PDB file of C-alpha atoms in Angstrom:
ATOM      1  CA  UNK A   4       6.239  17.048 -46.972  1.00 48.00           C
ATOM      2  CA  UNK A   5       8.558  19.485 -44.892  1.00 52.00           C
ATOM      3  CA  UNK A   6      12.281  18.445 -44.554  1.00 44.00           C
ATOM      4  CA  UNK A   7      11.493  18.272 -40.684  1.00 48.00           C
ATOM      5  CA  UNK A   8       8.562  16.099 -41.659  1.00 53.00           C
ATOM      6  CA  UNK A   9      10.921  14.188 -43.389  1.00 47.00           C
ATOM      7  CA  UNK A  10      13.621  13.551 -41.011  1.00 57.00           C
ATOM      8  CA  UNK A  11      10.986  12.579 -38.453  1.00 59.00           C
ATOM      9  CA  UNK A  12       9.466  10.057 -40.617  1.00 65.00           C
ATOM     10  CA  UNK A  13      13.266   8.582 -41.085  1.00 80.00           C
ATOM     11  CA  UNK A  14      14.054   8.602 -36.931  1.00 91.00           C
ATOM     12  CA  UNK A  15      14.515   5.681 -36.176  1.00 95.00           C
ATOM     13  CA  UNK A  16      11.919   5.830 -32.695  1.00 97.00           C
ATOM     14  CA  UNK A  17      12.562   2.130 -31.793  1.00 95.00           C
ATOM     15  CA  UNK A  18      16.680   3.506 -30.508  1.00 96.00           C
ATOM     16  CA  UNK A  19      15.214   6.213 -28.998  1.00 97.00           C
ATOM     17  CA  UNK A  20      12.471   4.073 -26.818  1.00 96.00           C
ATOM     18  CA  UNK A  21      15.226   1.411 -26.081  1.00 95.00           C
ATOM     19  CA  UNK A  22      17.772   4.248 -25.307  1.00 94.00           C
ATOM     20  CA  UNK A  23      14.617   5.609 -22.505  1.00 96.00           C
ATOM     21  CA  UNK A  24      14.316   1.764 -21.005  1.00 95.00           C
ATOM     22  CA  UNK A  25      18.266   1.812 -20.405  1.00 92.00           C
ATOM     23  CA  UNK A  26      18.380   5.107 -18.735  1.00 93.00           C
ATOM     24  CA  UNK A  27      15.007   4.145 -16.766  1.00 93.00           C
ATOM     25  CA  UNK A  28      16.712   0.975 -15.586  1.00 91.00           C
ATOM     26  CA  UNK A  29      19.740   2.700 -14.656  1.00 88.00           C
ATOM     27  CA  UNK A  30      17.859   4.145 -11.853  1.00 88.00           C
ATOM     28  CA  UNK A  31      14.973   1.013 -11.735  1.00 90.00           C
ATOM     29  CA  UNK A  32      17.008  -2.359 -12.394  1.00 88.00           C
ATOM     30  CA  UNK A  33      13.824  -4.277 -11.284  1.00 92.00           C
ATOM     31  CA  UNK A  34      11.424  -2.237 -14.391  1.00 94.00           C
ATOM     32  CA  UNK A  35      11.038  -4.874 -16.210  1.00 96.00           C
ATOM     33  CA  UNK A  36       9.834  -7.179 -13.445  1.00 96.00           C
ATOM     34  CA  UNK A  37       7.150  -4.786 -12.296  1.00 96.00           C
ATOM     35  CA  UNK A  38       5.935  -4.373 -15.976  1.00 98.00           C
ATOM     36  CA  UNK A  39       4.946  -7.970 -16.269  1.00 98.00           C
ATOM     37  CA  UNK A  40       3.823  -8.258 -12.417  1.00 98.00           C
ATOM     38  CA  UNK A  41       1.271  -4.861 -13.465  1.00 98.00           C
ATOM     39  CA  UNK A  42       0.104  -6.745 -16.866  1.00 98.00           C
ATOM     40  CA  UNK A  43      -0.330 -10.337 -14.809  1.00 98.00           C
ATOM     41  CA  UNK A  44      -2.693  -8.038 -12.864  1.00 98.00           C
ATOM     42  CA  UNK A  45      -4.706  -6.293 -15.720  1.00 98.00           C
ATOM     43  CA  UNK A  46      -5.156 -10.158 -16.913  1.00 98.00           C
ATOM     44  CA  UNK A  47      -6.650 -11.112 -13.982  1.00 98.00           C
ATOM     45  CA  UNK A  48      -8.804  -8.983 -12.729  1.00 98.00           C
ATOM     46  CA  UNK A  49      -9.993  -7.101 -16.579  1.00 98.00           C
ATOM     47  CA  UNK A  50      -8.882  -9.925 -19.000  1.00 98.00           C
ATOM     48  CA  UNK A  51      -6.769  -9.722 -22.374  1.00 98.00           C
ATOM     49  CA  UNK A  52      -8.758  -7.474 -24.444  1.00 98.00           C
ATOM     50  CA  UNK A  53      -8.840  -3.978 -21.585  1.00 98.00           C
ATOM     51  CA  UNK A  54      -9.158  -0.419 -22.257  1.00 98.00           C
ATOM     52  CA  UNK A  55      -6.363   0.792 -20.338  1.00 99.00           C
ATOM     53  CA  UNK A  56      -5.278   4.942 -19.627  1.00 99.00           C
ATOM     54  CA  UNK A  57      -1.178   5.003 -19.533  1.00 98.00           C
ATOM     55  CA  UNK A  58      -1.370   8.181 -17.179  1.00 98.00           C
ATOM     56  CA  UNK A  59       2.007   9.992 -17.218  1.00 98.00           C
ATOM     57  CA  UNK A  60       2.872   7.661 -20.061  1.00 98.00           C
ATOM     58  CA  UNK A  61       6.135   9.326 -21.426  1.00 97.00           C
ATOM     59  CA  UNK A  62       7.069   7.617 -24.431  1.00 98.00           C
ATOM     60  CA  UNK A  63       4.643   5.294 -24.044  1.00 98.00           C
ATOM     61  CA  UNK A  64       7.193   1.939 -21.919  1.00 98.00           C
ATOM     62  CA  UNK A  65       3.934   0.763 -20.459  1.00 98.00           C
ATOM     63  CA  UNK A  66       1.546   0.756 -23.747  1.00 98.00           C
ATOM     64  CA  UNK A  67       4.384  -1.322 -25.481  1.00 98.00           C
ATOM     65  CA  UNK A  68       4.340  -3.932 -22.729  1.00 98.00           C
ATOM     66  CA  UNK A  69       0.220  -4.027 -23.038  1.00 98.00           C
ATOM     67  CA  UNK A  70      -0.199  -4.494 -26.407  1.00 98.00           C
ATOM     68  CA  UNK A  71       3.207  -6.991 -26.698  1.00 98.00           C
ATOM     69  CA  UNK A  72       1.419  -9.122 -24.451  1.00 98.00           C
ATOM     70  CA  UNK A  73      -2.246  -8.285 -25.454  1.00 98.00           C
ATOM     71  CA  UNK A  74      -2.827  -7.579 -29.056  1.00 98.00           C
ATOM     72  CA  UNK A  75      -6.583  -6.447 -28.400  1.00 98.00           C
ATOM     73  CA  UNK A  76      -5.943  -4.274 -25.817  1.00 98.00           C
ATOM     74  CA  UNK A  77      -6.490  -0.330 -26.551  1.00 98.00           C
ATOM     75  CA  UNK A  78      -4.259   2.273 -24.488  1.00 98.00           C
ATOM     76  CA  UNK A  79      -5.004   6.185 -23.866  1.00 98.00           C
ATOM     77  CA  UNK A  80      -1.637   7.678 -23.176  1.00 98.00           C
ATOM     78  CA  UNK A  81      -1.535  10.840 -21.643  1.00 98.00           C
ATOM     79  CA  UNK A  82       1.271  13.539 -20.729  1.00 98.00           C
ATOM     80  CA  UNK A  83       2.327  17.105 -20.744  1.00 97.00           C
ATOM     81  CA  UNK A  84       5.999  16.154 -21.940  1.00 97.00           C
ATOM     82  CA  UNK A  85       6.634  17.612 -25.530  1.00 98.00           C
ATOM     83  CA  UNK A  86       9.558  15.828 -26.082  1.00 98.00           C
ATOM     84  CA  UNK A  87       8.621  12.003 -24.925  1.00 98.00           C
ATOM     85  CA  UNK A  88       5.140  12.430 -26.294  1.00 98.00           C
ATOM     86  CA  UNK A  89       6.914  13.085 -29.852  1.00 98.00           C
ATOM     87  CA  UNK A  90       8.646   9.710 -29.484  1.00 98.00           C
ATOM     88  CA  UNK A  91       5.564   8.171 -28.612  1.00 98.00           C
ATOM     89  CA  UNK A  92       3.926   9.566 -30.912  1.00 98.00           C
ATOM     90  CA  UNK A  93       6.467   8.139 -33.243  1.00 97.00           C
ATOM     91  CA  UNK A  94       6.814   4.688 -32.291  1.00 97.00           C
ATOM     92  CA  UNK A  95       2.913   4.224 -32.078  1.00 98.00           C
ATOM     93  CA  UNK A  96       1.714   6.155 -35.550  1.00 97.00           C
ATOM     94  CA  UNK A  97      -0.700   4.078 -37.605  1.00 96.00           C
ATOM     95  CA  UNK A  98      -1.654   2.104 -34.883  1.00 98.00           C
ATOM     96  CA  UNK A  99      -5.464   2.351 -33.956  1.00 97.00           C
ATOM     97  CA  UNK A 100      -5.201   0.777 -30.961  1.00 98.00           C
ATOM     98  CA  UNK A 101      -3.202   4.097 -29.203  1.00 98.00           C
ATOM     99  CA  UNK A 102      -4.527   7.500 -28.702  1.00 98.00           C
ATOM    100  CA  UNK A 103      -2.184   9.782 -27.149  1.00 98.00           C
ATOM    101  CA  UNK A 104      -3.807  12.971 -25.567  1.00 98.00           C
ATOM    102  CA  UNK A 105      -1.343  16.307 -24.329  1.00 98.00           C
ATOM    103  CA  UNK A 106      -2.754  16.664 -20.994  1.00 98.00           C
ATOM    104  CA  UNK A 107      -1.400  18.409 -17.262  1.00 97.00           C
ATOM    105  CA  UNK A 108      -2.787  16.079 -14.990  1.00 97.00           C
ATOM    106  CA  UNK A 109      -2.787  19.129 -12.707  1.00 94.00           C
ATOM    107  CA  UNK A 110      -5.588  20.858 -14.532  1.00 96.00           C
ATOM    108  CA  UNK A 111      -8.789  19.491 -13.030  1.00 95.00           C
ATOM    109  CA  UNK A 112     -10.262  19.577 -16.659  1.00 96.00           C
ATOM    110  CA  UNK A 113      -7.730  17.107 -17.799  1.00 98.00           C
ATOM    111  CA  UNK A 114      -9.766  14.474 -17.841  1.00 98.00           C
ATOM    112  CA  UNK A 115     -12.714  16.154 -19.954  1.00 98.00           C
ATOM    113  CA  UNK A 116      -9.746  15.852 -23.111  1.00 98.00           C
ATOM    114  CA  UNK A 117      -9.997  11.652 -22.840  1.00 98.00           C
ATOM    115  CA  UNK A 118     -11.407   9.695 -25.426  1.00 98.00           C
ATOM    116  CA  UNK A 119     -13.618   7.773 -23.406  1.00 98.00           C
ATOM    117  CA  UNK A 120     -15.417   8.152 -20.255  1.00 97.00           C
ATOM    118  CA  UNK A 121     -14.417   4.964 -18.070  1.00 98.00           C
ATOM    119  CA  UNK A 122     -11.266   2.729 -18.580  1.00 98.00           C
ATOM    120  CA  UNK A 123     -11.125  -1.039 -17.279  1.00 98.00           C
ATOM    121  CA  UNK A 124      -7.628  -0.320 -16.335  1.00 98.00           C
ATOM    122  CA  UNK A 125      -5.370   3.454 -15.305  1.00 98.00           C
ATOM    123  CA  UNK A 126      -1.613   2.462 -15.546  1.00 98.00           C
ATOM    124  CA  UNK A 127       1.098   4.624 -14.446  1.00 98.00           C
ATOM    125  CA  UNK A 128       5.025   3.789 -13.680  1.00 98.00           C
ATOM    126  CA  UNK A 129       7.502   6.396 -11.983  1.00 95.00           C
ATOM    127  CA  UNK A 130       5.833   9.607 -12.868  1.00 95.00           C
ATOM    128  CA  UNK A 131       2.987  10.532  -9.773  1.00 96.00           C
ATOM    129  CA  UNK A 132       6.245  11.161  -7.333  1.00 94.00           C
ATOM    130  CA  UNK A 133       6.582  14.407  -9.874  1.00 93.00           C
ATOM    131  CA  UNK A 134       3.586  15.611  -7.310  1.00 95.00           C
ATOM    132  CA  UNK A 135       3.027  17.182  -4.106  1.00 95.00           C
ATOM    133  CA  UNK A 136       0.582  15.063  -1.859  1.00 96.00           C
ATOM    134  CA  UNK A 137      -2.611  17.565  -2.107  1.00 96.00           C
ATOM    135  CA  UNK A 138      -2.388  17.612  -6.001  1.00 96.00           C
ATOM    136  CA  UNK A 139      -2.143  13.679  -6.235  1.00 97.00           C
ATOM    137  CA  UNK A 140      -4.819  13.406  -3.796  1.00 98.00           C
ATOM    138  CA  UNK A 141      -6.929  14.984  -6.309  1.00 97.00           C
ATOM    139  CA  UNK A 142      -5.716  12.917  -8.931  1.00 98.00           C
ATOM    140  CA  UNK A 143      -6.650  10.104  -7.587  1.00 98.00           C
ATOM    141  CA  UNK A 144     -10.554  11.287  -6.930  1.00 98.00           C
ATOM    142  CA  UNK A 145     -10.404  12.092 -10.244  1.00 98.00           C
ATOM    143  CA  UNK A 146      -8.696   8.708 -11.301  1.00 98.00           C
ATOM    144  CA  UNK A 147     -11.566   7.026  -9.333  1.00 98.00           C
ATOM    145  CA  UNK A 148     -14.233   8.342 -11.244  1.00 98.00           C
ATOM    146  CA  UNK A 149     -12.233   7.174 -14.416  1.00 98.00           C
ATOM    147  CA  UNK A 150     -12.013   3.626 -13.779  1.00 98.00           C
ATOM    148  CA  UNK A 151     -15.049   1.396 -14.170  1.00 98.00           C
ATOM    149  CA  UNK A 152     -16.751  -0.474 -11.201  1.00 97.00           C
ATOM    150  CA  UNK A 153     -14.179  -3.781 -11.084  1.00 98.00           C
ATOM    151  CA  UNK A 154     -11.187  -1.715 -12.771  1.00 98.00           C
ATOM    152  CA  UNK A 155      -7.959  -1.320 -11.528  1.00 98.00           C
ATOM    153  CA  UNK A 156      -5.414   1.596 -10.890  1.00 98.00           C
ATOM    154  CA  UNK A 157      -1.910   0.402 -10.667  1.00 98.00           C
ATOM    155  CA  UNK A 158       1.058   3.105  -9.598  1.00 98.00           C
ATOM    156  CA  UNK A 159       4.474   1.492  -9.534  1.00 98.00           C
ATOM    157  CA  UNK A 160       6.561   4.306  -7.889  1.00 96.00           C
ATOM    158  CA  UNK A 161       8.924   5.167  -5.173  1.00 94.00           C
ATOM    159  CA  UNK A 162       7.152   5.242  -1.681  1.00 95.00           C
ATOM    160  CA  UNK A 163       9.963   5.686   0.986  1.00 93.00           C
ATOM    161  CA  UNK A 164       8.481   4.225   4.441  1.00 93.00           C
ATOM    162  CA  UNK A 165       9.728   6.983   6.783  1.00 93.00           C
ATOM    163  CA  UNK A 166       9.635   5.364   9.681  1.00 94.00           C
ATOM    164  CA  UNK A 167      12.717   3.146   8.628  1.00 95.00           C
ATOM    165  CA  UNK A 168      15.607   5.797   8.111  1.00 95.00           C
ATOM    166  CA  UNK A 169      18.300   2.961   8.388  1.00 96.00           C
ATOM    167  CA  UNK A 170      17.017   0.897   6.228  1.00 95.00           C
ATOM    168  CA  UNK A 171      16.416   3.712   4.068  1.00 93.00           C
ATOM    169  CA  UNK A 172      19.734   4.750   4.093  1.00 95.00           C
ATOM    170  CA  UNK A 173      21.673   1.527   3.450  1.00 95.00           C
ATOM    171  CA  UNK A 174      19.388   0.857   0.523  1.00 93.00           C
ATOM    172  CA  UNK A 175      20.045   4.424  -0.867  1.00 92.00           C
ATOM    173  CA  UNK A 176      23.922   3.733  -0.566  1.00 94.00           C
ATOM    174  CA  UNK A 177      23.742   0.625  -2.003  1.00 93.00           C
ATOM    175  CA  UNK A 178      21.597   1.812  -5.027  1.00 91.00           C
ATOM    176  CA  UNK A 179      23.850   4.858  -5.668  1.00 91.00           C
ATOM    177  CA  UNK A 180      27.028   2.747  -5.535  1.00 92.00           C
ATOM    178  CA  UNK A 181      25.624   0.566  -8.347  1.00 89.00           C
ATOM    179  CA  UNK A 182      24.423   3.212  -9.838  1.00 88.00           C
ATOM    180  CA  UNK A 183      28.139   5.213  -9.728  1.00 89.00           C
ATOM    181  CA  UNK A 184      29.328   1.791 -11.298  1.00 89.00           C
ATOM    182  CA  UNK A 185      26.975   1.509 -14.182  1.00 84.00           C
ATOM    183  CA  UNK A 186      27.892   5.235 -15.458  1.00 86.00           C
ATOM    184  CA  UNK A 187      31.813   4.367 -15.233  1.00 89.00           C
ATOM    185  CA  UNK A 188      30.362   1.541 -17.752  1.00 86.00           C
ATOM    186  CA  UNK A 189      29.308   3.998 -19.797  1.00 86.00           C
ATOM    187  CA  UNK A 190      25.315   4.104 -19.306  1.00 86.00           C
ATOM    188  CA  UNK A 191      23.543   7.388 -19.512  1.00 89.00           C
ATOM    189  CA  UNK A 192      21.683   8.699 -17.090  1.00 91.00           C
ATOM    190  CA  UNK A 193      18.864  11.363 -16.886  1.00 91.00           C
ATOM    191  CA  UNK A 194      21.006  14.689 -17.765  1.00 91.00           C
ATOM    192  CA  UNK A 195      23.106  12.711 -19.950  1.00 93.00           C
ATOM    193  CA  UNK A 196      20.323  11.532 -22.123  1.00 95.00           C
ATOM    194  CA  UNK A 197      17.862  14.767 -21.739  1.00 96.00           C
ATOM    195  CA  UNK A 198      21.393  16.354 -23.940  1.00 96.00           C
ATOM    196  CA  UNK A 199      21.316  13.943 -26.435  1.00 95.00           C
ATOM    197  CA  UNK A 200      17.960  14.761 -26.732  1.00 97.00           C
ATOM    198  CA  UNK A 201      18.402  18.556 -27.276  1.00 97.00           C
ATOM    199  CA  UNK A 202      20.804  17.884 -29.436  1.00 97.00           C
ATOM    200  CA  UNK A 203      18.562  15.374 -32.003  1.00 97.00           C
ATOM    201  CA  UNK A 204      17.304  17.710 -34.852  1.00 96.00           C
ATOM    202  CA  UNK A 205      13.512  16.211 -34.183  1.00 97.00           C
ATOM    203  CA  UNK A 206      13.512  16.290 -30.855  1.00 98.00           C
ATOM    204  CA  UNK A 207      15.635  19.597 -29.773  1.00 98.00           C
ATOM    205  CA  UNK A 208      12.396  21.640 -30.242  1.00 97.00           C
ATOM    206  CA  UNK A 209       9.771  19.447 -28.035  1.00 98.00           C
ATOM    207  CA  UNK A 210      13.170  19.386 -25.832  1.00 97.00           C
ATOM    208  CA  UNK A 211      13.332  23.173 -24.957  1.00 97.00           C
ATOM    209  CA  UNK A 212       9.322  23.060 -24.712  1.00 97.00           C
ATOM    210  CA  UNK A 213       9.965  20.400 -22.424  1.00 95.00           C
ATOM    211  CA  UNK A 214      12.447  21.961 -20.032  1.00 93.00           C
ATOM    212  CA  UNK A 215      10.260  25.131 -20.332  1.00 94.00           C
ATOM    213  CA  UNK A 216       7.385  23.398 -18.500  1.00 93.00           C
ATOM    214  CA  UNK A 217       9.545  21.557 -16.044  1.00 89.00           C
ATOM    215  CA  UNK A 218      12.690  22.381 -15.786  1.00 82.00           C
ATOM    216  CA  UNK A 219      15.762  20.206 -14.452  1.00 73.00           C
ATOM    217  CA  UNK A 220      13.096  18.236 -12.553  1.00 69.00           C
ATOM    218  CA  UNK A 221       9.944  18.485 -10.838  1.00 66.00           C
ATOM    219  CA  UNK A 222       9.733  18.410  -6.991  1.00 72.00           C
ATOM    220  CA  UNK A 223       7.426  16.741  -5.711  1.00 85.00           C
ATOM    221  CA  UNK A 224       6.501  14.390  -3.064  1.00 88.00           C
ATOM    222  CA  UNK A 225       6.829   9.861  -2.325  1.00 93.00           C
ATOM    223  CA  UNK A 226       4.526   9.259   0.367  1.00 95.00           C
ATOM    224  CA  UNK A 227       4.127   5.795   1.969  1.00 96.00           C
ATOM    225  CA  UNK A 228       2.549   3.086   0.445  1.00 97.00           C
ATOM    226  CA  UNK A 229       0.626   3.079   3.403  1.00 97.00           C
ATOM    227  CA  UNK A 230      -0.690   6.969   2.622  1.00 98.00           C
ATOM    228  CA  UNK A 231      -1.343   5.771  -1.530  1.00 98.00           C
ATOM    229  CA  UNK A 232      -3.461   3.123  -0.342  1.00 98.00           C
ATOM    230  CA  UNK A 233      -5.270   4.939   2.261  1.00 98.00           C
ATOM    231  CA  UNK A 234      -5.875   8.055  -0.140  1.00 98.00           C
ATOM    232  CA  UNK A 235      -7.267   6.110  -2.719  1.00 98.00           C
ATOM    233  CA  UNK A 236      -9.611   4.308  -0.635  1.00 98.00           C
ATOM    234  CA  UNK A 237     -10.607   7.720   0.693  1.00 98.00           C
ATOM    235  CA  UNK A 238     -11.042   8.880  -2.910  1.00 98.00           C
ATOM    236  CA  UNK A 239     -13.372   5.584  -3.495  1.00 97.00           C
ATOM    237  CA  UNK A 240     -11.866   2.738  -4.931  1.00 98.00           C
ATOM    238  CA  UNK A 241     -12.970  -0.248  -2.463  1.00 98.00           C
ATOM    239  CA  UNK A 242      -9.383  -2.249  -2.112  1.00 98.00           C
ATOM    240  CA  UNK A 243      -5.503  -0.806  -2.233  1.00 98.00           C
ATOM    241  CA  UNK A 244      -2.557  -2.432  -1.156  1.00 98.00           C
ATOM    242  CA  UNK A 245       0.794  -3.340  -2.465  1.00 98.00           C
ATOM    243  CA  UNK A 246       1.429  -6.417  -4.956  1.00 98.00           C
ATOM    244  CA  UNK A 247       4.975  -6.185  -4.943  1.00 97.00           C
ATOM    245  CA  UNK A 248       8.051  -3.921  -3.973  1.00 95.00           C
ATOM    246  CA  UNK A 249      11.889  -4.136  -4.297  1.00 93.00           C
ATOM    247  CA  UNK A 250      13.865  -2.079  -1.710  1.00 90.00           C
ATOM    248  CA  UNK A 251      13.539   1.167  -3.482  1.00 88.00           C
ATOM    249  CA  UNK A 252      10.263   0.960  -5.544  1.00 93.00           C
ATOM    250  CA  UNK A 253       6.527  -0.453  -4.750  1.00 97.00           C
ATOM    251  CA  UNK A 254       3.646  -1.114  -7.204  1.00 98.00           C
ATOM    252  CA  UNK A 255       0.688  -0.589  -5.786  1.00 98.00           C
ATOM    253  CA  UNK A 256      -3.274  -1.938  -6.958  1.00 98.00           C
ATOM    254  CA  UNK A 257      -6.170  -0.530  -5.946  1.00 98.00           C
ATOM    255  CA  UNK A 258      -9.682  -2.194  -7.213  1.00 98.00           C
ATOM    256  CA  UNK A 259     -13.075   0.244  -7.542  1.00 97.00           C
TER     257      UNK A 259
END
């Protein structure tokens, strides 16, 4: 064993998923709340024991919350992010139940690197806003033809309703000003923890990869919920709507 094998066998990858949940709820207060609202969902409509793909899943937040809560569930995570598919990869070695495949859900051979053919559940939580609307479009035909007849897809993202720019606005002050007040308390936010990142011996190298691929951010697009749900019924799935939403964020089901 290397010494870099080493130290990554010693990282302690529990800190570094918890220290990911506090930055995510920096921006997403309500996370945890539309975690168990998605999994209430899976239960009733696929049951306890679903094959589920965690698309974008980053270090893997919602394949912790499915197998928590469902022991014989098994989860396909996939993601093009060096550095939070090391941490999932990580926190999830020597357990059968998780596959985790390097993917860009942009290539339209992505899905030809899966496991498995269909999935009783695709899963995905503030990651497809990383898109422009003609790219997610296609992801969603191609998400269609993923899920199994009676499967759900579940995106809980930000979906800003243009035609409501005052509401829009006084939600986006309010959010910011609690945000402001949270990093006077001292929590980090995205840049903050994307440099204690770079600077962590066994995760500096998937860091730089990382930033290589996307830089500071990725620009892409939030649509309506109205446009998700009318997309993805284009792209075949027979029901979408939203299940829930807080003022900034909606989760949104569709059924094939």
């Amino acid at each position: 064993m290397t010494d870099a094998d080493t130290t990554a066998a010693t990282t302690d990858w529990r800190a570094w998923q918890e220290s990911w949940d506090r930055q995510q709820e920096w921006y997403l207060p309500d996370r945890e709340q539309r975690f168990g609202i998605m999994l209430d969902i899976v239960e009733a409509l696929v049951g306890t024991a679903p094959r589920v793909l965690d698309l974008a899943c980053g270090t893997g937040s919602i394949t912790a919350r499915l197998l928590a809560r469902f022991p014989e569930a098994t989860s396909t995570g996939v993601d093009l992010d060096p550095a939070l598919l090391a941490i999932a990869e990580g926190t999830f070695a020597g357990d059968d139940r998780v596959g985790l495949v390097t993917a860009d859900l942009k290539d339209p051979d992505w899905p030809a690197k899966l496991p498995y053919d269909s999935y009783d559940a695709v899963l995905t939580a503030t990651a497809l806003h990383w898109l422009h609307r003609e790219p997610l479009a296609d992801l969603y035909g191609q998400v269609a033809g993923l899920v199994r007849d009676g499967g759900v897809f579940m995106n809980a993202d930000h979906m800003i309703d243009e035609s409501t720019p005052r509401i829009n606005a006084a939600e986006r002050d309010q959010r910011h000003a609690r945000m402001d007040q949270a990093k006077r308390d001292g929590i980090l936010d995205w840049s903050a923890w994307w440099q204690l990142a770079a600077e962590d011996p066994v995760l500096a190298g998937p860091t730089a990869r990382r930033y290589e691929i996307y830089g500071e951010h990725a620009d892409g697009d939030m649509p309506s919920a109205a446009w998700h749900a009318r997309v993805l019924r284009e792209k075949g799935f027979g029901e979408a709507r939203p299940v829930w939403c807080s003022p900034s964020d909606t989760l949104l089901l569709a059924l094939r």
